[in-house]
mmCIF file of C-alpha atoms and ligand atoms in Angstrom:
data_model
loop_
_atom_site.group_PDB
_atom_site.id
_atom_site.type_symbol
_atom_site.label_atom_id
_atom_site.label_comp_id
_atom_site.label_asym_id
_atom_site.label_seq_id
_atom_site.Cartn_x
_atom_site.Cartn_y
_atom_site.Cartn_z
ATOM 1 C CA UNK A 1 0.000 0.000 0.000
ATOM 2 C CA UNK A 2 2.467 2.191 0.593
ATOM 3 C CA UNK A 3 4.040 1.885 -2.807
ATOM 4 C CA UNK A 4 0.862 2.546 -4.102
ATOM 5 C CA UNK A 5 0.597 5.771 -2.455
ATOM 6 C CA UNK A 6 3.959 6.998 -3.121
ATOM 7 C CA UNK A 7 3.461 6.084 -6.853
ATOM 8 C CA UNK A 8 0.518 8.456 -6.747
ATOM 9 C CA UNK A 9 1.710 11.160 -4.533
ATOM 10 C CA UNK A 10 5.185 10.856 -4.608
ATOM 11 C CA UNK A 11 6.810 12.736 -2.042
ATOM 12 C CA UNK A 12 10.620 13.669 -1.787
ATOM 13 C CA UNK A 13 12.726 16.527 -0.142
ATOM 14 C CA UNK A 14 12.950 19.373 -2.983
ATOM 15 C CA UNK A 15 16.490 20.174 -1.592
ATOM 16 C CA UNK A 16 18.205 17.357 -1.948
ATOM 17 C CA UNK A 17 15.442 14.988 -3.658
ATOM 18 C CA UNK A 18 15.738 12.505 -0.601
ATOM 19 C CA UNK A 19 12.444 10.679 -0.913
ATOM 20 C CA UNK A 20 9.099 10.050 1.781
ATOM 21 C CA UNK A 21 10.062 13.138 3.096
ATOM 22 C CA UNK A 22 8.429 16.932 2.564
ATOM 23 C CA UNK A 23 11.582 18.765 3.375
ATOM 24 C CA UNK A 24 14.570 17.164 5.399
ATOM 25 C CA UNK A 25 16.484 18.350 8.260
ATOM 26 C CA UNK A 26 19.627 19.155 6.782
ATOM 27 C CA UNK A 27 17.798 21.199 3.911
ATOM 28 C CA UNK A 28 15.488 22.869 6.036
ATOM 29 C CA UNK A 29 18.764 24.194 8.531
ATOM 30 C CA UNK A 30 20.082 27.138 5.965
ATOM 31 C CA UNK A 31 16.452 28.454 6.291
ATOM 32 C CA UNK A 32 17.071 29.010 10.054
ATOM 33 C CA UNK A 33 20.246 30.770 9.843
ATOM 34 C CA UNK A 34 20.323 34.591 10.521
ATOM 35 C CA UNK A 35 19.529 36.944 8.086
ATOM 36 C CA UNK A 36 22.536 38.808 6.239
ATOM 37 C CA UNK A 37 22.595 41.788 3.585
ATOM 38 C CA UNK A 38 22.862 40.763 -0.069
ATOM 39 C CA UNK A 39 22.815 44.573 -1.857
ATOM 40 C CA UNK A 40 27.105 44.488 -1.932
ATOM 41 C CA UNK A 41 26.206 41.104 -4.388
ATOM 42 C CA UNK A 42 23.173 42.737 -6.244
ATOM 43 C CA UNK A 43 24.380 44.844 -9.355
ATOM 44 C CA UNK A 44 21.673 46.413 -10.611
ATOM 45 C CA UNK A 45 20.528 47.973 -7.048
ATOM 46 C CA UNK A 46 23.025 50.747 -7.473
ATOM 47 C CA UNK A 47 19.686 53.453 -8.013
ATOM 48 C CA UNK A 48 19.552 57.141 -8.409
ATOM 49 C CA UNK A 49 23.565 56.838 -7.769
ATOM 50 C CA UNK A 50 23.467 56.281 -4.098
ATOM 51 C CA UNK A 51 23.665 53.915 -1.582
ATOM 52 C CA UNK A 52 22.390 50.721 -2.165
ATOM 53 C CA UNK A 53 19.145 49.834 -0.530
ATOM 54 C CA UNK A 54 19.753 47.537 2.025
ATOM 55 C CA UNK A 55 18.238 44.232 1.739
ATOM 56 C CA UNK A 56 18.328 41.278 4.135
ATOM 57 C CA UNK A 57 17.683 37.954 2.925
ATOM 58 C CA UNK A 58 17.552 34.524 4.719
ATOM 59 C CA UNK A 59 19.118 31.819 1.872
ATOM 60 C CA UNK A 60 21.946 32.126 -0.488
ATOM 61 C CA UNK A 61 20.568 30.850 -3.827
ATOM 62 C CA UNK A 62 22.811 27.347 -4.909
ATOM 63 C CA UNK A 63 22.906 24.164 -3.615
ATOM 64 C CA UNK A 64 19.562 22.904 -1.706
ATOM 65 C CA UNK A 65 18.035 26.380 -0.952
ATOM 66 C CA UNK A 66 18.170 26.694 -4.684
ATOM 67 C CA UNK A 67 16.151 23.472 -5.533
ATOM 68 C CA UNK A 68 14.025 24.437 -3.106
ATOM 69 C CA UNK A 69 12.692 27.747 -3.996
ATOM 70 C CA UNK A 70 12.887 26.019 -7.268
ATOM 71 C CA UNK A 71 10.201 23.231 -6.151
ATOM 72 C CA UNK A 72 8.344 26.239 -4.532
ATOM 73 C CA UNK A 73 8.367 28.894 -7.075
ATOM 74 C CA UNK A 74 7.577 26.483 -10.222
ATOM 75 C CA UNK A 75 7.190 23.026 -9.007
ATOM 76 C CA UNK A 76 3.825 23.020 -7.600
ATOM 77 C CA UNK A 77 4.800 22.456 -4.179
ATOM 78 C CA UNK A 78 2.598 24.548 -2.456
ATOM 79 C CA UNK A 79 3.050 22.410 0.541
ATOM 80 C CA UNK A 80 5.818 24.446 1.449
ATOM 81 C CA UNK A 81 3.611 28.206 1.477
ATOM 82 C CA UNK A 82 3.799 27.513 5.264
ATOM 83 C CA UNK A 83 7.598 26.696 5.596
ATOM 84 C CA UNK A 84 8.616 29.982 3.047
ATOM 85 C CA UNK A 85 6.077 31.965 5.609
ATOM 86 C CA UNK A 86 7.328 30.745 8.799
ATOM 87 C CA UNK A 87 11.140 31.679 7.488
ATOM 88 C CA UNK A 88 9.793 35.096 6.105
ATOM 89 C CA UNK A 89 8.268 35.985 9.358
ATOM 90 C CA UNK A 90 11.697 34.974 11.701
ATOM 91 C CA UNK A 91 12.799 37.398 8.866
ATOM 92 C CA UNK A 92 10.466 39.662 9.413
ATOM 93 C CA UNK A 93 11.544 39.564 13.343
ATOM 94 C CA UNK A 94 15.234 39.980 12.519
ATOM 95 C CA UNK A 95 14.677 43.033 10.417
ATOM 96 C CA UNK A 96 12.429 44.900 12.772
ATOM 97 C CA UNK A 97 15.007 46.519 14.968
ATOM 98 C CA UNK A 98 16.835 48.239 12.129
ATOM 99 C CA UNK A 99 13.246 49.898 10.984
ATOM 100 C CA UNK A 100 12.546 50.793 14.722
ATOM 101 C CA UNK A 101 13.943 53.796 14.820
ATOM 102 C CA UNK A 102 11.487 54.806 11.958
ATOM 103 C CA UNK A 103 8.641 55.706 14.702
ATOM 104 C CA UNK A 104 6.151 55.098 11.873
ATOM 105 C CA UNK A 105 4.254 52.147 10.464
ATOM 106 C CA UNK A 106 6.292 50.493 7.953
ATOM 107 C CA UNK A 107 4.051 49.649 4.823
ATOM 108 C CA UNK A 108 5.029 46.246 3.610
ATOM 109 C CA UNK A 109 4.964 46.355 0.058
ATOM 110 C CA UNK A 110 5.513 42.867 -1.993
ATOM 111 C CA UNK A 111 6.658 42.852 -5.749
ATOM 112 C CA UNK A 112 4.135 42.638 -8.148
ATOM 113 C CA UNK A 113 3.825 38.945 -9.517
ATOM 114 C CA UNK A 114 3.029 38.769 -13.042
ATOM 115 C CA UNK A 115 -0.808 37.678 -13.103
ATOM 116 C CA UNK A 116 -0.406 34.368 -15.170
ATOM 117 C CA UNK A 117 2.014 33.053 -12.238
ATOM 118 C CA UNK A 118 -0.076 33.561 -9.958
ATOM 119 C CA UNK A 119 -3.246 32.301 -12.128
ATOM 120 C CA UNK A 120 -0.021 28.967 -12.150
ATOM 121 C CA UNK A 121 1.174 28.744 -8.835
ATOM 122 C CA UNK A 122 -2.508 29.925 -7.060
ATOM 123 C CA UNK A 123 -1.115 32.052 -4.590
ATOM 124 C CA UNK A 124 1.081 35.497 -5.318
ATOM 125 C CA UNK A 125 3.794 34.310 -3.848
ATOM 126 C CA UNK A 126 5.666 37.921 -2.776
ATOM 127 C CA UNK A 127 2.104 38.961 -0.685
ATOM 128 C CA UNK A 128 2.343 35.616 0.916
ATOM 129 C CA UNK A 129 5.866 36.924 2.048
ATOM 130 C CA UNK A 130 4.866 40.343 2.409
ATOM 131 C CA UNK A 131 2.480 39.319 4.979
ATOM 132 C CA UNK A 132 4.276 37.147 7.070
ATOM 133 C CA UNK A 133 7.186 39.173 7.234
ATOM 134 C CA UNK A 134 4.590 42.124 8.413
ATOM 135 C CA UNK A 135 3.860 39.756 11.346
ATOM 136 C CA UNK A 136 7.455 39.153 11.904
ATOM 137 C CA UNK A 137 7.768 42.959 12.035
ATOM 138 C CA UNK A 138 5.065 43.358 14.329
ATOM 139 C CA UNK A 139 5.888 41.106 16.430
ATOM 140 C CA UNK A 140 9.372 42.740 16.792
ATOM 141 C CA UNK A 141 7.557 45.656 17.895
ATOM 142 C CA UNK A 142 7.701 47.569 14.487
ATOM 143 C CA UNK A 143 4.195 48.441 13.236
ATOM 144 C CA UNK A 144 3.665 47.211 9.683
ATOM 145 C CA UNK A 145 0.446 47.092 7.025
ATOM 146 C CA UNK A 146 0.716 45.280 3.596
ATOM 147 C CA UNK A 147 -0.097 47.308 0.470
ATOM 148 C CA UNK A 148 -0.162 45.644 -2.423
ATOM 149 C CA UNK A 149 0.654 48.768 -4.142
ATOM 150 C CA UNK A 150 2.839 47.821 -6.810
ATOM 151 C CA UNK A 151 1.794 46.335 -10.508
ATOM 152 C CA UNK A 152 3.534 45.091 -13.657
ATOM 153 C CA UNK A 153 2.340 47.624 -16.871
ATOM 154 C CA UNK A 154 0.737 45.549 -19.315
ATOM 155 C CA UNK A 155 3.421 43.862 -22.193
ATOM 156 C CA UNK A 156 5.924 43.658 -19.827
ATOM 157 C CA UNK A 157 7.093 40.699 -18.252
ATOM 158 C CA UNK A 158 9.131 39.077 -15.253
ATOM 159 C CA UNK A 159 11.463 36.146 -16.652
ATOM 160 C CA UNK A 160 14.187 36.128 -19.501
ATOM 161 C CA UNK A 161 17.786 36.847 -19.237
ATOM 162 C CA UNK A 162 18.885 39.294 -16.033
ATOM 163 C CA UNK A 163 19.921 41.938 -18.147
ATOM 164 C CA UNK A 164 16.155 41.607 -20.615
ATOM 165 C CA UNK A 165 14.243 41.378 -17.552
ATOM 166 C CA UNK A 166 16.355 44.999 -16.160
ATOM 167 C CA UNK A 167 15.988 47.114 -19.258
ATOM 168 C CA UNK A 168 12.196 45.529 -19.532
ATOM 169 C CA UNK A 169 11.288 46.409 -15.441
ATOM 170 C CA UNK A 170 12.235 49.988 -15.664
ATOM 171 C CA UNK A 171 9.646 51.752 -15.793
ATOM 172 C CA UNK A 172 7.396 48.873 -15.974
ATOM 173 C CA UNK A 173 6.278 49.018 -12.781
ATOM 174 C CA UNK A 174 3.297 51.071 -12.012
ATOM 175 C CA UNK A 175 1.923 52.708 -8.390
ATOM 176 C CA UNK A 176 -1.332 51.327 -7.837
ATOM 177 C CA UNK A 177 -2.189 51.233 -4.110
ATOM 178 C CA UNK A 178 -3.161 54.241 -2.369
ATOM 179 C CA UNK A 179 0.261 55.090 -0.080
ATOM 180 C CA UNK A 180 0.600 58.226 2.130
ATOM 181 C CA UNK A 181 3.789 59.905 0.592
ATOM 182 C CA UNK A 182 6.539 60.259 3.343
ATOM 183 C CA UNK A 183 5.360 56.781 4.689
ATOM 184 C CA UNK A 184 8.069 54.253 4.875
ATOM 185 C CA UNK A 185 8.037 50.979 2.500
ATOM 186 C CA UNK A 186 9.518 47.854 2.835
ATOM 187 C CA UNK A 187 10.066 46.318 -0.156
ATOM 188 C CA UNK A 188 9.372 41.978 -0.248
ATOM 189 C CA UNK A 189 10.253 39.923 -3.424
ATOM 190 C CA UNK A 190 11.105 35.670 -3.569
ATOM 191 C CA UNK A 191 14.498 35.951 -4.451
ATOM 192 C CA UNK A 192 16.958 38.809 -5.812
ATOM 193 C CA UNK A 193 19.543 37.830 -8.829
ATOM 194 C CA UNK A 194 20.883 41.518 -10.151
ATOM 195 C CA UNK A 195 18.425 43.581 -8.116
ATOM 196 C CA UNK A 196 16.511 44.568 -11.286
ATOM 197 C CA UNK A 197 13.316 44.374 -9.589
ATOM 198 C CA UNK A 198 14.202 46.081 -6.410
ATOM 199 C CA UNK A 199 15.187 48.708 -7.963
ATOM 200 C CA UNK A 200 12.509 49.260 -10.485
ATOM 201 C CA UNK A 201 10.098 48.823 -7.238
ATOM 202 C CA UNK A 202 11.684 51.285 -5.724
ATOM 203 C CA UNK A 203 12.231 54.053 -8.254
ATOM 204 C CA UNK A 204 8.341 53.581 -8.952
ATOM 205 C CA UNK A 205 7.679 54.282 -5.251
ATOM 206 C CA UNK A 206 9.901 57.213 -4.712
ATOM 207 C CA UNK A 207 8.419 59.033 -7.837
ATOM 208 C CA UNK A 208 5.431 58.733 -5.949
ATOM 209 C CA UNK A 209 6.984 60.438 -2.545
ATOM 210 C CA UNK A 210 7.479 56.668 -0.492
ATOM 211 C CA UNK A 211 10.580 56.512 0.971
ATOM 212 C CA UNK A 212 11.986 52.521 0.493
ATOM 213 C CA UNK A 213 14.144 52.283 3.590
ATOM 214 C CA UNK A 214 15.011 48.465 2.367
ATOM 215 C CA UNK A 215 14.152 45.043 1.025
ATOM 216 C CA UNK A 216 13.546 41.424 2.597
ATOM 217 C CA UNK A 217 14.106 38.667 0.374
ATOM 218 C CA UNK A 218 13.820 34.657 0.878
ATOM 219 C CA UNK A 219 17.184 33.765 -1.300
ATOM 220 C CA UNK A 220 19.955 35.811 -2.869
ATOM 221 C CA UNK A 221 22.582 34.897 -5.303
ATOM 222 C CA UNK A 222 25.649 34.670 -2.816
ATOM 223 C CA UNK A 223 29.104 36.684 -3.836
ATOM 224 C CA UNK A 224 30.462 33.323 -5.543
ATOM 225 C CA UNK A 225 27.417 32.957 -7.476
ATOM 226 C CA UNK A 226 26.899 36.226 -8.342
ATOM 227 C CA UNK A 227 30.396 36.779 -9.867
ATOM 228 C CA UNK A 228 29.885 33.736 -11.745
ATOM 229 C CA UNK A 229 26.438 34.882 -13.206
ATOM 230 C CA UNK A 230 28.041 38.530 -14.199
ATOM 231 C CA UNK A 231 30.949 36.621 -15.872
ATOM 232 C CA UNK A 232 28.532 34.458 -17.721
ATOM 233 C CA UNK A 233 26.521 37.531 -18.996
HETATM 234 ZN ZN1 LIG B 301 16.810 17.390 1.755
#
């Protein structure tokens, strides 16, 4: 019987592909680990020629975080929406004494996913994020709402080669929520590669008068991969 079963649900880690098991201990450990600040690794972040916006992120991208963001992103395994959110929102926690001294609510803002994915993968995957690093936030004493105040303009598209997907997001992205101007956003996306998105997001906000005081992220390309990816290009 329980052949049967596993030949019609088959189950297996998406890190490292080990099998009766939803996600094993040993891939589920880098998703514990203390956040740390990807935007030295993230090219295409340098904006409005300034400081980088900081963003912290939980994963670097390669190895078994890689297949499984893979597995969650575009393998249907939405069976791990509650272990993404539960590492967004000790995220969330880890974040919220940087954005403390802000004094104001911080308005969680999540990149927009491109319709059809979600349509896909039924669930936009950055709100999910968005909102459970909010809660993380909150519950690190830092007031926080989710807007989803951002939106892809129509023709565009997420996906393609880094450096398509950079010249296609600017100016792509489109203010749709209603956001009081001076209030600070946090900005949430799946993973970061170059940046692109980031720093479409934010250059779309701060037209609009909202200060982006930073990014939270699940998985970033590390240094290693990153140079690797730019030498590639
Ligand atoms: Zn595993």
């Amino acid at each position: 019987m329980r052949d049967v079963a596993r030949a019609v649900v088959p189950v297996a880690c998406p890190g490292c592909g080990r099998e009766d098991v939803r996600c094993c201990d040993a891939c589920a450990a880098p998703w514990w680990e203390p956040v740390w600040r990807a935007e030295p690794d993230a090219a295409r972040l340098d904006v409005h020629g300034r400081a980088a916006l900081p963003v912290w992120v939980v994963a670097t991208l390669v190895g078994s975080p890689h297949g499984m963001v893979s597995a969650w992103k575009d393998g249907g395994r939405r069976d791990l929406d509650g272990f993404f959110a539960d590492a967004s929102r000790r995220a969330g926690r880890q974040v919220a004494p940087h954005l403390a001294a802000l004094g104001r609510t911080v308005r969680v803002v999540p990149a927009p996913a491109r319709a059809a994915s979600t349509r896909r993968r039924g669930v936009d995957l950055p709100l999910l994020l968005a909102r459970a690093v909010s809660d993380g936030l909150e519950q690190g004493g830092v007031p926080a709402r989710v807007h989803t105040a951002l939106a892809i303009g129509a023709g565009e598209q997420r996906g393609g080669s880094a450096i398509d997907r950079w010249r296609g997001m600017r100016g792509a992205i489109r203010v749709t929520g209603s956001l009081t101007p001076g209030d600070p956003v946090l900005l949430i996306d799946d993973v970061v590669t170059t940046g692109a998105t980031l720093a479409a997001c934010s250059a779309a906000l701060e037209e609009r008068g909202s200060p982006v005081v930073g990014a939270v992220a699940l998985a970033a390309v590390g240094r290693v991969a990153g140079e690797a990816a730019r030498g590639l290009r």
